[in-house]
Every structure is written in structure tokens, then in C-alpha cells.
Coordinates of C-alpha atoms in Angstrom, one line a residue:
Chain A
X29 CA 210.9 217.6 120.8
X30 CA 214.5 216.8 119.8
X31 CA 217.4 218.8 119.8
X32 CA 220.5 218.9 118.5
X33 CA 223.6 220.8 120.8
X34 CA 227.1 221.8 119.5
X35 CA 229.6 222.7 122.4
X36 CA 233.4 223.9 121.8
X37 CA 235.6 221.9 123.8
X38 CA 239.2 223.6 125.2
X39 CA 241.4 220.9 124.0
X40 CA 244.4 222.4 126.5
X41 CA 242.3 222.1 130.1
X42 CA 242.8 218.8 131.9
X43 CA 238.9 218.0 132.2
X44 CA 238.8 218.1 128.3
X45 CA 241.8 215.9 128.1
X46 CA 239.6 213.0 129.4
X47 CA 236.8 213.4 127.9
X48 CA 239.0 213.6 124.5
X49 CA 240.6 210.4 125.4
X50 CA 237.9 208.3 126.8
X51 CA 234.4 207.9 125.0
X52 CA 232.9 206.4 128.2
X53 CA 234.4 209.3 130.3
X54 CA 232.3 211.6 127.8
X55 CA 229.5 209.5 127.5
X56 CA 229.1 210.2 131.3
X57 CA 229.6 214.0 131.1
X58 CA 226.5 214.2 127.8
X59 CA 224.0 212.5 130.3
X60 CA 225.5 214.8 133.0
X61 CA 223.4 217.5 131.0
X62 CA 219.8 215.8 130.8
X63 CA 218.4 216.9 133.7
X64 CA 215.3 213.7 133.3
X65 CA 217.0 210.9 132.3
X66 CA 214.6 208.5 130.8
X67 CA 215.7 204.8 130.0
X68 CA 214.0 204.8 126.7
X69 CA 215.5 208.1 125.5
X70 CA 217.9 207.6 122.9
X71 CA 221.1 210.5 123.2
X72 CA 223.1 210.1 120.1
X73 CA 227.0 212.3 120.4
X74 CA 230.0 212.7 118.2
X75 CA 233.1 214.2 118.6
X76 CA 233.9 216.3 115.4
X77 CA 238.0 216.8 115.3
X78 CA 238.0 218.5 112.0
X79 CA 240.0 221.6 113.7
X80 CA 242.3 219.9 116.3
X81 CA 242.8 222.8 118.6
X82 CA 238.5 223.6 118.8
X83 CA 236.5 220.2 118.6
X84 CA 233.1 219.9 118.9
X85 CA 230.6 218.0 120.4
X86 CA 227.7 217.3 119.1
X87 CA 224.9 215.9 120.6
X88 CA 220.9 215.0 119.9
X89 CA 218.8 214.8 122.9
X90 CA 215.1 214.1 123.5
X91 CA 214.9 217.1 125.5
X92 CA 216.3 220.3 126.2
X93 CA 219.9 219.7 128.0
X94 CA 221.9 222.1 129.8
X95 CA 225.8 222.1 129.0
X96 CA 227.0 224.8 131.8
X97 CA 229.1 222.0 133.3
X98 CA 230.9 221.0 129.9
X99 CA 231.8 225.0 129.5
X100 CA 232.6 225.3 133.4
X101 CA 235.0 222.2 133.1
X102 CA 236.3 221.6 129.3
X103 CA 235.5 225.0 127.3
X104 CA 236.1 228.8 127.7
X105 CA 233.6 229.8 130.4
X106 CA 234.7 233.7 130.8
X107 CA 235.0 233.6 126.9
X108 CA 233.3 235.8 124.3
X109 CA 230.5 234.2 122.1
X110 CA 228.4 231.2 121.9
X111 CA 229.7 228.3 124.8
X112 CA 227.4 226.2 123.3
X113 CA 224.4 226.1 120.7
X114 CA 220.9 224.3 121.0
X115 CA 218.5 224.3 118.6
X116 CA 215.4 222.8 117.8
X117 CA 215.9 219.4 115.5
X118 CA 212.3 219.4 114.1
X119 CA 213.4 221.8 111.3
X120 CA 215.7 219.5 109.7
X121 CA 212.9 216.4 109.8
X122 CA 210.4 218.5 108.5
X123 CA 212.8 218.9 105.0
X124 CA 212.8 215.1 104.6
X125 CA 211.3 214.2 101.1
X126 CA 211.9 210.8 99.0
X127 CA 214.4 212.2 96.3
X128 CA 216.2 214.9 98.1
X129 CA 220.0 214.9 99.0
X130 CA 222.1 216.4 101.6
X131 CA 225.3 216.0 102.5
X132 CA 226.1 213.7 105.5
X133 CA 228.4 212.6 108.2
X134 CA 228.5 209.6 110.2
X135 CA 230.4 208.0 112.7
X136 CA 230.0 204.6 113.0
X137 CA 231.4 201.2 114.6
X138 CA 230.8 198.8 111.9
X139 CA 230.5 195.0 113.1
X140 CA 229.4 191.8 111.9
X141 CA 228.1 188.8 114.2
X142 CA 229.2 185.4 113.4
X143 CA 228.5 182.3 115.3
X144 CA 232.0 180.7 114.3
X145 CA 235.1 182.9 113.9
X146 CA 238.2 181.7 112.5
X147 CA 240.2 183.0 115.6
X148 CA 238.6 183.1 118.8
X149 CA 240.6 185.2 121.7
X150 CA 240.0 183.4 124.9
X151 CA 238.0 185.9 126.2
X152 CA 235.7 185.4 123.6
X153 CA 235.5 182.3 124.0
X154 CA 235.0 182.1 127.9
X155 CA 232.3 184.7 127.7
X156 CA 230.5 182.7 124.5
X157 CA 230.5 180.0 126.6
X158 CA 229.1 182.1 129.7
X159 CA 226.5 183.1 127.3
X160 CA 225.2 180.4 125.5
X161 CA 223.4 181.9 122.6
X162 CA 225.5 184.8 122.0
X163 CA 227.3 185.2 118.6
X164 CA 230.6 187.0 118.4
X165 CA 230.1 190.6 117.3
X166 CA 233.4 191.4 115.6
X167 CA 234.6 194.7 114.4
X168 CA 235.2 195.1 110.8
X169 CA 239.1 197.1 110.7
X170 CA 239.8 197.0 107.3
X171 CA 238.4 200.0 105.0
X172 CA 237.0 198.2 102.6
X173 CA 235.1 196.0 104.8
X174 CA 233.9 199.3 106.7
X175 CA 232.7 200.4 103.3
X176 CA 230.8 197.8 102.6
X177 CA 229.2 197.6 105.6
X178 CA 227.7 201.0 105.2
X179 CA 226.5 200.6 101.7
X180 CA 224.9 197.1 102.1
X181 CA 222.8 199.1 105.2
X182 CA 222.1 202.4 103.0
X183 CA 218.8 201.5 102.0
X184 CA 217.5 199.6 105.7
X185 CA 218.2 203.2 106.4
X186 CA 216.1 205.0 104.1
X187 CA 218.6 206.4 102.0
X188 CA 220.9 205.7 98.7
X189 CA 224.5 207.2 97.8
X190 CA 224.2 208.4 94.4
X191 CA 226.9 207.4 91.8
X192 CA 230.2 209.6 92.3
X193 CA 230.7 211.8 89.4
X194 CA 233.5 210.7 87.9
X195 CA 234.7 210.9 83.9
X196 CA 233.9 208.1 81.8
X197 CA 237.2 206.9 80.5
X198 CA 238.2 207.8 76.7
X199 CA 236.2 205.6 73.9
X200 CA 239.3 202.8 73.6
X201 CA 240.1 203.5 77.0
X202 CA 237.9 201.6 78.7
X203 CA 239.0 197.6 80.3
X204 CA 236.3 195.9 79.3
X205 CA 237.6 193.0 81.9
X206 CA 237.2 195.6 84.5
X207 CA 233.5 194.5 86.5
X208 CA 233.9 196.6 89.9
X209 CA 230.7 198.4 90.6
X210 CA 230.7 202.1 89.7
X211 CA 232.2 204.7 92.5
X212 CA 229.5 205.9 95.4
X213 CA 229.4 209.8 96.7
X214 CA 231.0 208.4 99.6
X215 CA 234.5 208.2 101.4
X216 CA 235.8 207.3 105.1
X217 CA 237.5 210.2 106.6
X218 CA 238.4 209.2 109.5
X219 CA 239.3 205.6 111.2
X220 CA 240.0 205.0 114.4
X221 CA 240.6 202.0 117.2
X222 CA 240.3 203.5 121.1
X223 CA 240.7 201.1 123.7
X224 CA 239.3 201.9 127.8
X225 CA 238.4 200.4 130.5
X226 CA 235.2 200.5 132.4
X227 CA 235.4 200.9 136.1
X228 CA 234.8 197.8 138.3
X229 CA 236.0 195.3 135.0
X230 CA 239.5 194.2 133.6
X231 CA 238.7 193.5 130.1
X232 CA 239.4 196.5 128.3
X233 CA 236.7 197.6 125.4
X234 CA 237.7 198.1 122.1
X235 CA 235.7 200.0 119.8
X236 CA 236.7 200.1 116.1
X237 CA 235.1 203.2 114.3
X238 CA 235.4 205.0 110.7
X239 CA 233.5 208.3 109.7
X240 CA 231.7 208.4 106.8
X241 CA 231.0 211.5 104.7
X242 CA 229.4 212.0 101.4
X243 CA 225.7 212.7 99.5
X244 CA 223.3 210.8 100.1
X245 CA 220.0 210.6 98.2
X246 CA 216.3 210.0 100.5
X247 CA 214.3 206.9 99.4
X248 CA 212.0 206.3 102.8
X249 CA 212.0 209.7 104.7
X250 CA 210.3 207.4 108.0
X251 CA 213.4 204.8 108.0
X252 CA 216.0 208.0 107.2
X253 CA 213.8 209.6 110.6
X254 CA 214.3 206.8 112.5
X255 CA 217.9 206.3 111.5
X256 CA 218.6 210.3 112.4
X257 CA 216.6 210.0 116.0
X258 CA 217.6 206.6 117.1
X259 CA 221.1 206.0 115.3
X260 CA 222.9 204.0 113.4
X261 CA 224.8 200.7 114.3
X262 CA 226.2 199.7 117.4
X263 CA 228.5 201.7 120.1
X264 CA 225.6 204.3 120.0
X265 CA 226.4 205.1 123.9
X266 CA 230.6 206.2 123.2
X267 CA 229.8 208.8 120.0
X268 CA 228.9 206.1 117.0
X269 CA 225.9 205.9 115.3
X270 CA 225.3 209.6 114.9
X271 CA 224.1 210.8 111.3
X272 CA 224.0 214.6 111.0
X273 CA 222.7 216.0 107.7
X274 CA 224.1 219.1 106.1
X275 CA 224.0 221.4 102.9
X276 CA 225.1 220.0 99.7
X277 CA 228.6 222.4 98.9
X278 CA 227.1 224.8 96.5
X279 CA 228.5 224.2 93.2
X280 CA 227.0 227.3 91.8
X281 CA 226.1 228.3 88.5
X282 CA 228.3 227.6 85.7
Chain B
X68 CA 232.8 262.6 93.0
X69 CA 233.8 263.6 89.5
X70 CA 231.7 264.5 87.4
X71 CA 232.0 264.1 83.1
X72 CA 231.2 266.5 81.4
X73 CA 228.3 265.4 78.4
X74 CA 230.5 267.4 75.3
X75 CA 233.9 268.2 74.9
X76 CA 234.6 271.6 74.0
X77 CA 234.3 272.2 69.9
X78 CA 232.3 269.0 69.4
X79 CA 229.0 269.3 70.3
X80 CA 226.0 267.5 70.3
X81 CA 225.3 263.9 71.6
X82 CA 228.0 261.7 72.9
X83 CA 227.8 258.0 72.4
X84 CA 230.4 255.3 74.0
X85 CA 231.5 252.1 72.4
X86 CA 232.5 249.4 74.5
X87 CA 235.4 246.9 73.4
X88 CA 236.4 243.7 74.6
X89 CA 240.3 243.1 74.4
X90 CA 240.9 239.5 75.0
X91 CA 243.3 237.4 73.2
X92 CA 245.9 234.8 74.1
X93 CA 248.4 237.6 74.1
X94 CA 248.7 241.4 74.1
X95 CA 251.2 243.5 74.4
X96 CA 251.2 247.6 75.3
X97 CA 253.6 249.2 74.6
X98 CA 254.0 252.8 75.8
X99 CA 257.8 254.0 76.2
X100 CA 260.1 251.5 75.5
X101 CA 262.6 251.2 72.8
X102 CA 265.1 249.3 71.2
X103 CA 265.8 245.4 72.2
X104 CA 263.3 246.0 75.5
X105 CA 259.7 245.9 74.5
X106 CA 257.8 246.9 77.9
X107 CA 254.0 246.3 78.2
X108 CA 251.8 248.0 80.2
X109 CA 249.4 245.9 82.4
X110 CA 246.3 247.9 80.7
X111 CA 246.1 248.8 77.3
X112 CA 247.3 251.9 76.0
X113 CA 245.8 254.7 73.7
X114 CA 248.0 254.8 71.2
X115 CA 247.0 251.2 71.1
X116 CA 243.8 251.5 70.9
X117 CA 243.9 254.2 68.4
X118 CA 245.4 252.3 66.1
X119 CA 243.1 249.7 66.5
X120 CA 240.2 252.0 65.5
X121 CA 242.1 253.7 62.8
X122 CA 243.0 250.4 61.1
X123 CA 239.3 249.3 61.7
X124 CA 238.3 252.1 59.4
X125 CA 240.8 251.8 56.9
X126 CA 242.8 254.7 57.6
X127 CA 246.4 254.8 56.4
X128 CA 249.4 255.6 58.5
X129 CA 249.7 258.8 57.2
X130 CA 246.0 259.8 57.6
X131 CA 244.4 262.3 60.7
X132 CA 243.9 261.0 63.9
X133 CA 243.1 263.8 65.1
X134 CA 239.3 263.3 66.0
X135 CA 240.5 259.7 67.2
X136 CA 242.7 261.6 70.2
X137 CA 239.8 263.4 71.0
X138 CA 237.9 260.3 71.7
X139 CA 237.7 259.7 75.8
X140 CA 239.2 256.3 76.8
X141 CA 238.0 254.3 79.9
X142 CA 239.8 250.8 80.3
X143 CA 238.7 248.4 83.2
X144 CA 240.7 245.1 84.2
X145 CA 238.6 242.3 84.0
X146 CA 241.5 239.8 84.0
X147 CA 244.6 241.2 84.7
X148 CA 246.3 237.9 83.0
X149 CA 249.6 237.1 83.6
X150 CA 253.4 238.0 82.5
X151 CA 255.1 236.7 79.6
X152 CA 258.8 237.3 78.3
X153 CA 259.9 236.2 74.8
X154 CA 263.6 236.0 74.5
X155 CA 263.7 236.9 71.0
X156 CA 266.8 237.2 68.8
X157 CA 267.9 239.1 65.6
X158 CA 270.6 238.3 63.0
X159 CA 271.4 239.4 59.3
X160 CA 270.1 236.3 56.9
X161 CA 272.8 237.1 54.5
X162 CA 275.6 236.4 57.7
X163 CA 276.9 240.2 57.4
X164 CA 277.8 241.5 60.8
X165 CA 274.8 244.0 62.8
X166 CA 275.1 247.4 62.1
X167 CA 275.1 250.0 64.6
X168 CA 273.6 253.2 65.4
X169 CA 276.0 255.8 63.9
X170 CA 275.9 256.6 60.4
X171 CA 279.2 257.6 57.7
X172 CA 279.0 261.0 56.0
X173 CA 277.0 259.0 53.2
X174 CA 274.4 258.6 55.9
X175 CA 274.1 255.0 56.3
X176 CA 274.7 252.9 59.1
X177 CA 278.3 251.8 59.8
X178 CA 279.0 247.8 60.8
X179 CA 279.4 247.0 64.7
X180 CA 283.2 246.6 65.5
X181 CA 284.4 244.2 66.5
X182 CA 281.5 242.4 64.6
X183 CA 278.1 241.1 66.4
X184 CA 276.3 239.1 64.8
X185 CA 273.0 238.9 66.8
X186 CA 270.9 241.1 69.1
X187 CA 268.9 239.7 71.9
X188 CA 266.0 241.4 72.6
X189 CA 262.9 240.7 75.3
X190 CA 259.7 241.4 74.4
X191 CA 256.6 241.1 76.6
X192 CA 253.7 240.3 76.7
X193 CA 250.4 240.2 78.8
X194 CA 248.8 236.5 78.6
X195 CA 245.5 235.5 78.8
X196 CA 244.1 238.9 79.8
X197 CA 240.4 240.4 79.3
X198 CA 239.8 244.1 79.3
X199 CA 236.8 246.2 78.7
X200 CA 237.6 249.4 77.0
X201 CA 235.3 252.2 76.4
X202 CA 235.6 255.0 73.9
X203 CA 233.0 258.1 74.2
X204 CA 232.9 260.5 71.5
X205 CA 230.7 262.0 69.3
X206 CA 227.7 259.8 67.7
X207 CA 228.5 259.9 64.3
X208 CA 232.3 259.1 64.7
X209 CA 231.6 256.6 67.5
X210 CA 229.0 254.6 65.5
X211 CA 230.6 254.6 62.3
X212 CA 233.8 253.2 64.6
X213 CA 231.4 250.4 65.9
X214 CA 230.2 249.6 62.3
X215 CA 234.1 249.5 61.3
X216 CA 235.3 247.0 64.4
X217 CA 233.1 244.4 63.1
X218 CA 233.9 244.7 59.3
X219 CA 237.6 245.8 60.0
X220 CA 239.2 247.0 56.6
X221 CA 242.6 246.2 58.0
X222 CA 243.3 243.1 60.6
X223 CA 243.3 244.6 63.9
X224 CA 245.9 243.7 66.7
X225 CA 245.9 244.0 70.4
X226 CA 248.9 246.1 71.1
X227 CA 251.3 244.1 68.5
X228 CA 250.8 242.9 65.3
X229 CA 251.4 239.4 66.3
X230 CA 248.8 239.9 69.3
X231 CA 245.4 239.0 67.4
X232 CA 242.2 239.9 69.2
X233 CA 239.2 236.9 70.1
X234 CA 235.8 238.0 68.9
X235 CA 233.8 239.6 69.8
X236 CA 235.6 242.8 70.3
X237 CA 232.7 245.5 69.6
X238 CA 230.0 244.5 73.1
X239 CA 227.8 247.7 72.6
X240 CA 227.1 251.1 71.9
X241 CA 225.7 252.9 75.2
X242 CA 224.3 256.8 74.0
X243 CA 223.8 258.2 77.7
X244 CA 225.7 257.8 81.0
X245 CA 229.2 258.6 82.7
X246 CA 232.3 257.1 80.9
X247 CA 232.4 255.8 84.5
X248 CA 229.1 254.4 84.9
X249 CA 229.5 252.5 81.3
X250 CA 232.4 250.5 82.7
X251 CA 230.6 249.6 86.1
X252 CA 227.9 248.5 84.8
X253 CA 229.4 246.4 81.8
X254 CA 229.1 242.0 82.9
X255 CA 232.6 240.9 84.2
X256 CA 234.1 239.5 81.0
X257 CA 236.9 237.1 82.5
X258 CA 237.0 233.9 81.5
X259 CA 235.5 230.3 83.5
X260 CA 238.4 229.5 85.5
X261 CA 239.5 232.8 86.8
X262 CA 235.5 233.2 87.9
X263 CA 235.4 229.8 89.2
X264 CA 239.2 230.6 91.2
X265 CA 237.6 233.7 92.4
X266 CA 234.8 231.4 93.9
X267 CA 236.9 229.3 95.4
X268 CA 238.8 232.3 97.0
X269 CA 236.1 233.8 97.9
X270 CA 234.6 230.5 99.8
X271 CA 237.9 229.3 101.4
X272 CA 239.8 232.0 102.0
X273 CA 241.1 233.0 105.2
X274 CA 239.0 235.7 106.1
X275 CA 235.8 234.7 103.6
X276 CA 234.0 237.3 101.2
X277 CA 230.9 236.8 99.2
X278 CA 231.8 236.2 95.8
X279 CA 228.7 237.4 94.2
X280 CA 230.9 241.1 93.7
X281 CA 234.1 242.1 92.7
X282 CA 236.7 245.0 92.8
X283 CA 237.9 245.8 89.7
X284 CA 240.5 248.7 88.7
X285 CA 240.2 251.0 86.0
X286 CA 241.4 254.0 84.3
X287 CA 239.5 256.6 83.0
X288 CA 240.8 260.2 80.8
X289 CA 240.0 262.9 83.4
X290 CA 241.0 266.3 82.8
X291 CA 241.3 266.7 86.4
X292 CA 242.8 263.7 87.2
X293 CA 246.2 262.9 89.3
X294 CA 248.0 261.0 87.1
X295 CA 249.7 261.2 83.3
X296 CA 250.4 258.9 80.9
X297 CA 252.3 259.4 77.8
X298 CA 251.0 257.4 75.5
X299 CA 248.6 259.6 73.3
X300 CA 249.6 259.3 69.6
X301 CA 250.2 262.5 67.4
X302 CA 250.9 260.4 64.2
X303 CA 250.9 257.1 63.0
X304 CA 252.9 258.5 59.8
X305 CA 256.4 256.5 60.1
X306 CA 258.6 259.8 59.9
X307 CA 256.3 261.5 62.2
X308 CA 256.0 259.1 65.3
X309 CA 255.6 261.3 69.0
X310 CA 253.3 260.7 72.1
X311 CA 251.9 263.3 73.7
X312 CA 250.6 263.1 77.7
X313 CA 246.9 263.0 78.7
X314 CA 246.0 263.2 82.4
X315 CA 244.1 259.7 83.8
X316 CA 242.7 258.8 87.3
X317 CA 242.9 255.4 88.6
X318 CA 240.0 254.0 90.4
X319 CA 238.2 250.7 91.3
X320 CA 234.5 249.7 90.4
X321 CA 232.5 247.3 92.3
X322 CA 230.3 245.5 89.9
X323 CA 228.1 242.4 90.3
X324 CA 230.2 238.6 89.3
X325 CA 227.0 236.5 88.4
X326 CA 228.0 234.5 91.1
X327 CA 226.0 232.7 93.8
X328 CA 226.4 234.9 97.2
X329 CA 227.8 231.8 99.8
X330 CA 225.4 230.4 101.8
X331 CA 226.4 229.9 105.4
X332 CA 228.3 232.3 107.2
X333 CA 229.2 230.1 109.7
X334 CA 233.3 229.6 109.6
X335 CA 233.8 226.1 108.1
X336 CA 237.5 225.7 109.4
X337 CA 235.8 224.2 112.4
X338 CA 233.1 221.8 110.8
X339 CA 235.8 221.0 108.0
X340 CA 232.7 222.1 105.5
X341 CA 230.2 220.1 107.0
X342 CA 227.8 222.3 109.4
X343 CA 224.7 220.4 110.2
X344 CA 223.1 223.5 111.7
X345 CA 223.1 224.8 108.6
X346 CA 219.5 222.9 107.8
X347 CA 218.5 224.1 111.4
X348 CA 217.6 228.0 110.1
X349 CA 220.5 229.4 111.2

């Protein structure tokens, strides 16, 4: 049984103003709530800041959790309504069929492992050699690069981005030189670069991440299932990797 | 509530109502001004609508309206449109100076001293407006006015002259039901954009609404109604020009948009429109 949890976060109490800042700090306080942790048990969060003053967390847990501590600490505990929502997940995988769309969200840290980067920080290259057979796994920070990331991994996931619906240009109008792929239903809203240290180490980690958002279009309901219960990319332990499904906006009848 | 009465007084048997549809790029509804101000109304008037009937059947200027008058008027605002002023001036081709109101003992109009040469006037107009109007009367009169809107013996005009009418203009004939009840139950007749604005309103706005209904106001002839308006015609004869009052109520009708009701009722300020309960059965 899965779940999927939204709690409101107080932005102005001082608990909340870690667990804003720091994605391990908030890591810590999501397994807080699993009472049975199990190692193989996959917890997938997100931090949704699309109203600054009332974020959300959102969270997908194996089992039933328990937030009380999040509300006691970072929310509105003597507040009226809902503190926090859990509901059942199995809903939303029961609606997966090949050809339907939804919209979706997802924030990811894309990376890409190579064996011989250009620049190599010292670090990286003391630890490589500590390691022997590691590769580098290096962010991608430009937009572009984050883009394609996504959309060369769309279909490992069990899903496509449809075409975006844009005009065809004029007859005459069109640049018959111009040989970029058509637009995809998909944009990055959000990109971001935190930096924080884990107790006990020095070396700061860096975590580059961009949100996706879009339609996307279901080609292999098991790999989308899979993607949605076990995440997507790396980072999935400090709020990446979390793809939440939604409504298309209604268009309505025209 | 109020309630209609099924005959006027004197006219007797069955009432029928025909429903116009006033739309056009511009209207203008006139009711009380004069000289180089040309007022409209935000609805139309019935003199207006009168004289869109009478030149529908052919009638000249100088003809009896009288049955016309006693046709009860109901307009509704589909689309109240927006405001337009046209700065407008006048001058003599010939380049002879204006003349002015008073007259010399031979009874014509004496030149403007010291001389003016032009008049601005403003005239205004309603743009891009939609309204249902509904005339209830008795059958014969009202269907023969149908049969006459859609093979008009003179072109008809929305308010002005200049202001030509978008077909269709004749919807229906209804023969039973309220003068109120008509217009409620009438489709809303606005155009794409303004439905697919009030959409948008109605999912985005601060405090959201379903948009699947909409207020909209209307006026309806009621003997016992509240309010006056002086705009009934006793003639259309040039020399014999005068408005007489009839008594109106104002009220709003709630009728159906055609619109999809909205979804989720879950405030999307704080998902920024993405709500992944939604799939959840919430």
C-alpha cells in the first residue's frame, strides 16, 4: 500500500526555516514520520514552493506515516483545517493506461557520468582515485542540457511528451534552413543549486536540480509505475526524483 | 414574485413573444439627449426597438404605432459591450457660416454672430454588445412582426441608422410562458471571447465560482414596477416626435453558460494549478 502525504509548512517558525534550507535536515524529519523503517522502502518527497508564504510537502511512503511532529514543529498545530493529508496512492495507479495523459510535475537532479571530464576539481579527483572504478557523476546546470536529459529518459520511463501545440508558421513564412525538432509539452519551472553539509564531513554537497512540468502521454503503464513508486534520477533521498501526476487543465468545450 | 398577466386589457386572446437578437459592431440608444450630445443607453430602448419593427413591416413614418406601444418589451444583457465616443464634426459644404437657433420674422434661421463655422458634437455608441430582446403581444401581430424581421421591407438599424444589425436578429417565437421566463430560459448569446474571459474569471479568480452559470440583468415592462423610463414613442411622424413614460423593473436572471462546471475545488493558488490529489478521489 502506498501513500502519498501533503503537509503545509509555516514558512515564519524557526523549525521550518531549516528544513526549508537544508534538504538533508528534511530528509531526516520525512523518515522521522515512518514509524517501520525498512531499508528497501523507497520514500520519495518534494518541496512545492508555488505559494511562498504556504509550501508544501509532499511525500510517497510505503506505509502509512504519521506527520504530528512536522505540524507540532514547522506548521499551524492549534490551526483550523487539514495539518496534513494522506491518502491512499493505489487510485492514481489503477488509472494508468498506454495512451492516456495527465499533467505532471517533477523535480529532478539531472547528471551525467563520465570517466574523463575536462576539468577535474581536486576533490574529484582525490576521491576517483580513492575509488578506483568510479566515474564522475556531474550535474548538468545549463537548461538546455537539463532538458535534454529529461527527454532522452522519457520513454526508459514509460511515457512520451506530446508535441506542444503551437501555430504552424504562415505558408512563405516558414525557414526552410530551420531543422530544430518540433516543441515538447514541456517546460522547466524552476532551477535551483543548494549547497549543505553533512555532519561528521567537510566537503559540502551540491545538488543541482530543475522542475519539470508539462503533459505527458503513457506508452508502458509498468515502467511509468515503477518510475512513480521508485523515482526518477538521482538525489532521490533530498526531494528529487519525485513524479506526481495531475489533471490535465480543462480546456472545456469550445 | 410578479406575476404577468396572459392579456392586456382590450386585446384578448393568445399572447405570443418574439425573441430578437441585437448584436452588431455598434449600437447606439438613444433616449433623451439632444443636440451635439448623442447619449446611449447601456440597453436598448423602445422607441428603438419600435422602430425596428415598424420599418421591418414597411410602415412609414407617419403611419400608427399604436398597437406597436402596446407590445410588452423584455431586454436581457448578454454582453454589455463596451463604450465608444465619436468626435464628430459639422460644417456648411458651401463655407457659409452655422446658423443658430433663433429665427427672423420671415421664420428662418439667422447666421451665428460672430460667425462659427463648425459644430462639434459627440455621439456614442455601445460596441460590440449582444442583447436578447423579447416582445409579447398578441399572435397575429407578433407573428406577422416575426415574418417581417426576416424579410425587412426597409433596412433595419440598431438604435442609429449607421448601427446595422448581424443576423440573425429573429431567434424564435415562444406562444406560452412569462415575458420573464422567455428571457431566462433563452442560451446566452455573447460572443467566444467574452465566454471564454468569463471562464477564465471564473477559474482564476480570487474567490473562484463555477462558470457553468451566469448573472445576467434585464429589464422587463411591469405595470407595477419601480422604475420609469421615457422612452416610449407616440409618433415617428417628423412634426409629431414625443416620448411618453412606461414603468420597468430591473432584475437579474441566472441562466445556464454551456460551460464546463470546474473540476477541483481545491484552491490552486497553493499547488500553482498542479494538484496531484486531484487523481486521488478527492
Amino acid at each position: 500500500m502506498t501513500y502519498l502525504s501533503r503537509v503545509r509548512i509555516n514558512p515564519l517558525r524557526a523549525a521550518s526555516r531549516t528544513l526549508l534550507a537544508n534538504p538533508r535536515a528534511l530528509h531526516g524529519a520525512v523518515l522521522a514520520g515512518i514509524p517501520d523503517t525498512n531499508p528497501d522502502d523507497r520514500i520519495l518527497w518534494r518541496l512545492d514552493t508555488d505559494h511562498p508564504r504556504r509550501p508544501q510537502l509532499l511525500v510517497l511512503t510505503p506505509s502509512k506515516p504519521d506527520w504530528t511532529h512536522i505540524v507540532e514543529q514547522a506548521g499551524w498545530p492549534d490551526a483550523e483545517g487539514e495539518h496534513y493529508a494522506i491518502r491512499d496512492y493505489t487510485p492514481l495507479l489503477a488509472q494508468l493506461a498506454i495512451g492516456r495523459e495527465f499533467a505532471f510535475r517533477l523535480k529532478a537532479s539531472p547528471v551525467q557520468n563520465t570517466d574523463r571530464p575536462d576539468k577535474a576539481s581536486p576533490h574529484r579527483t582525490k576521491t576517483a582515485a580513492e575509488l578506483h572504478h568510479r566515474s564522475y557523476r556531474m550535474a548538468h546546470r545549463t537548461a538546455a542540457h537539463q532538458l535534454a536529459w529529461f527527454l532522452d529518459r522519457t520513454t526508459r520511463w514509460g511515457f512520451t511528451i506530446p508535441a506542444a501545440r503551437t501555430d504552424t508558421p504562415a505558408p512563405g513564412l516558414e525557414d526552410p534552413t530551420d531543422d530544430t525538432p518540433p516543441a515538447k509539452e514541456v517546460r522547466i519551472t524552476d532551477r535551483n543549486r543548494a549547497t549543505f553539509t553533512k555532519p561528521g564531513t567537510r566537503t559540502p554537497v551540491t545538488l543541482t536540480t530543475a522542475t519539470f512540468e508539462g503533459h505527458l502521454r503513457i506508452t508502458d503503464p509498468g515502467l511509468l509505475q515503477a518510475a512513480l513508486l521508485g523515482g526518477i534520477g538521482p538525489s532521490k533521498a533530498y526531494g528529487c526524483g519525485l513524479l506526481t501526476l495531475a489533471p490535465l487543465p480543462s480546456t472545456g468545450p469550445r | 414574485m410578479h406575476t404577468t398577466p396572459e392579456a392586456a386589457p382590450g386585446q384578448g386572446g393568445s399572447q405570443t413573444t418574439l425573441v430578437l437578437r441585437l448584436a452588431g459592431p455598434l449600437q447606439s440608444w438613444g433616449d433623451r439627449s439632444a443636440f451635439n450630445r448623442r447619449d446611449t443607453t447601456p440597453h436598448p430602448t423602445k422607441s428603438g426597438i419600435v422602430g425596428l419593427l415598424a420599418a421591418a413591416a414597411g410602415r412609414p413614418r407617419e403611419a400608427d404605432i399604436t398597437d406597436l406601444i402596446g407590445l410588452r418589451l423584455g431586454v436581457r444583457i448578454d454582453q454589455p459591450g463596451t463604450l465608444l465616443r465619436d468626435y464628430h464634426t459639422v460644417s456648411d459644404y458651401r463655407g457659409r457660416p452655422l446658423p443658430q437657433a433663433g429665427v427672423n420674422a420671415k421664420g428662418i434661421q439667422k447666421p451665428t454672430s460672430p460667425a462659427k463655422d463648425t459644430h462639434v458634437t459627440h455621439r456614442y455608441y455601445l460596441q460590440d454588445a449582444v442583447f436578447i430582446a423579447a416582445v409579447q403581444g398578441p399572435t397575429a401581430l407578433v407573428i406577422a412582426l416575426a415574418e417581417a424581421i426576416r424579410r425587412p421591407a426597409f433596412p433595419l438599424a440598431l438604435g442609429r441608422r449607421s448601427c446595422t444589425p448581424t443576423q440573425p436578429i429573429a431567434l424564435t417565437t415562444v406562444t406560452d410562458g412569462t415575458l420573464e421566463d422567455i428571457l431566462a430560459s433563452q442560451p446566452w448569446q455573447a460572443g467566444q471571447a467574452v465566454k471564454d474571459a468569463y471562464r477564465r474569471q471564473a477559474q482564476q479568480g480570487p474567490q473562484p465560482f463555477s462558470p457553468h452559470r451566469i448573472d445576467l440583468a434585464a429589464t422587463l415592462d411591469d405595470p407595477a414596477g419601480d422604475d420609469t423610463l421615457q422612452d416610449v414613442p407616440r409618433s415617428f411622424a417628423p412634426r409629431e416626435r414625443g416620448f411618453t413614460t412606461r414603468r420597468i423593473r430591473h432584475t437579474w436572471l441566472n441562466i445556464p453558460t454551456g460551460l464546463a462546471p470546474t473540476a477541483t475545488t481545491h484552491p490552486a493558488s497553493d499547488t500553482g494549478g498542479h494538484d496531484p490529489f486531484a487523481l486521488l478521489g478527492w
